[in-house]
XYZ file of C-alpha atoms in Angstrom:
126
model
C 99.674 100.712 105.058
C 99.277 102.824 101.906
C 101.260 105.633 101.010
C 100.360 109.007 101.911
C 98.778 110.107 98.385
C 96.667 107.139 98.547
C 95.452 108.291 101.532
C 94.963 111.514 100.480
C 93.219 110.963 97.136
C 91.058 108.283 98.480
C 89.771 110.777 100.791
C 89.424 113.562 98.223
C 87.602 111.387 96.019
C 84.931 109.782 98.800
C 84.658 113.830 100.186
C 83.667 114.666 96.294
C 81.005 111.930 96.141
C 79.505 112.903 99.575
C 79.688 116.739 98.653
C 77.958 116.158 95.527
C 75.297 113.524 96.792
C 72.518 115.889 96.903
C 73.058 117.677 94.216
C 74.484 120.956 95.619
C 77.763 121.958 96.450
C 77.257 124.259 99.515
C 79.876 126.949 100.517
C 80.393 125.287 103.341
C 81.220 122.013 102.084
C 83.783 123.751 100.531
C 84.973 125.528 103.186
C 85.266 121.955 104.962
C 86.977 120.652 102.043
C 89.428 123.245 102.338
C 89.710 122.508 105.970
C 90.363 119.061 105.434
C 92.853 119.704 102.696
C 94.848 121.492 105.089
C 94.573 119.319 108.278
C 95.582 116.478 105.890
C 98.551 118.428 104.462
C 97.319 117.686 101.062
C 99.594 119.319 98.662
C 98.440 120.916 95.646
C 99.674 118.625 92.799
C 97.524 116.343 94.790
C 94.429 118.091 94.526
C 95.302 119.201 90.936
C 95.665 115.296 90.165
C 92.242 114.912 92.401
C 90.451 117.722 90.726
C 91.312 116.598 86.737
C 90.712 112.686 87.603
C 87.223 113.664 88.993
C 86.501 115.786 85.742
C 87.073 113.117 83.361
C 85.524 109.959 85.391
C 81.897 108.952 86.749
C 80.769 108.683 89.877
C 80.826 104.993 89.779
C 84.670 105.317 89.007
C 85.176 107.809 91.261
C 83.789 105.577 94.480
C 85.702 102.580 92.862
C 89.102 104.197 93.145
C 87.978 105.683 96.385
C 87.592 102.760 98.387
C 90.324 100.867 96.493
C 92.433 103.350 98.133
C 91.200 103.615 101.417
C 91.158 99.703 101.662
C 95.077 99.882 101.519
C 95.188 102.245 104.591
C 95.472 101.119 108.161
C 92.079 101.187 110.212
C 93.789 103.908 111.912
C 93.974 106.072 108.743
C 90.547 104.641 108.007
C 88.966 106.069 110.909
C 90.558 109.231 110.542
C 89.096 109.262 106.552
C 85.696 108.488 107.905
C 85.529 110.762 110.506
C 85.966 113.428 108.024
C 83.393 112.587 105.686
C 80.810 112.190 108.559
C 81.850 115.378 109.655
C 81.559 116.639 106.185
C 77.941 115.475 106.067
C 76.982 117.989 108.547
C 78.871 120.972 107.092
C 75.890 122.277 105.445
C 73.662 122.119 107.917
C 71.501 119.201 106.964
C 72.341 115.550 106.487
C 70.767 114.246 102.917
C 69.366 110.751 102.898
C 72.005 110.151 100.021
C 74.821 111.274 102.249
C 73.720 108.933 104.895
C 73.689 106.077 102.200
C 77.196 106.849 100.977
C 78.740 107.185 104.050
C 77.302 104.019 105.851
C 77.854 101.838 102.522
C 81.732 103.054 102.281
C 82.027 102.301 106.462
C 80.692 99.014 105.307
C 83.148 98.484 102.408
C 86.151 99.702 104.432
C 84.986 96.879 107.096
C 85.316 99.921 109.570
C 82.638 100.247 112.425
C 79.980 103.370 112.250
C 80.105 103.483 116.060
C 84.236 103.833 115.958
C 83.603 106.508 113.332
C 80.938 108.459 115.773
C 83.162 108.337 119.014
C 86.229 109.359 117.305
C 84.769 112.333 115.544
C 83.363 113.259 118.981
C 86.543 113.281 120.624
C 87.985 115.606 117.774
C 87.804 119.202 116.353
C 86.944 119.803 112.895
């Protein structure tokens, strides 16, 4: 089981990559990010740490760190993280092919079933 900060940072890293996958950060995606921070009780210092790390890292490094942190989590935490990502992919009204690839590949790397993510996403509200 990961500590809470590992889960939160792993989630934020992957959300960052998903938001920027299509090359445009939409206002609805920014709002969804803030909802995730609120729902997951992500403290301001963790968010600042995340922002500092992504500003000086390449996407590949961000991805590797995000997956590394998420893989420390329980299967339930992993599912929660990927439900957030799944919903985030729809936040701007369109699902870009790069978002789909990132989501599917990340789910595979975390050893989670896509159908489980979809099932949980349909059971929970944003």
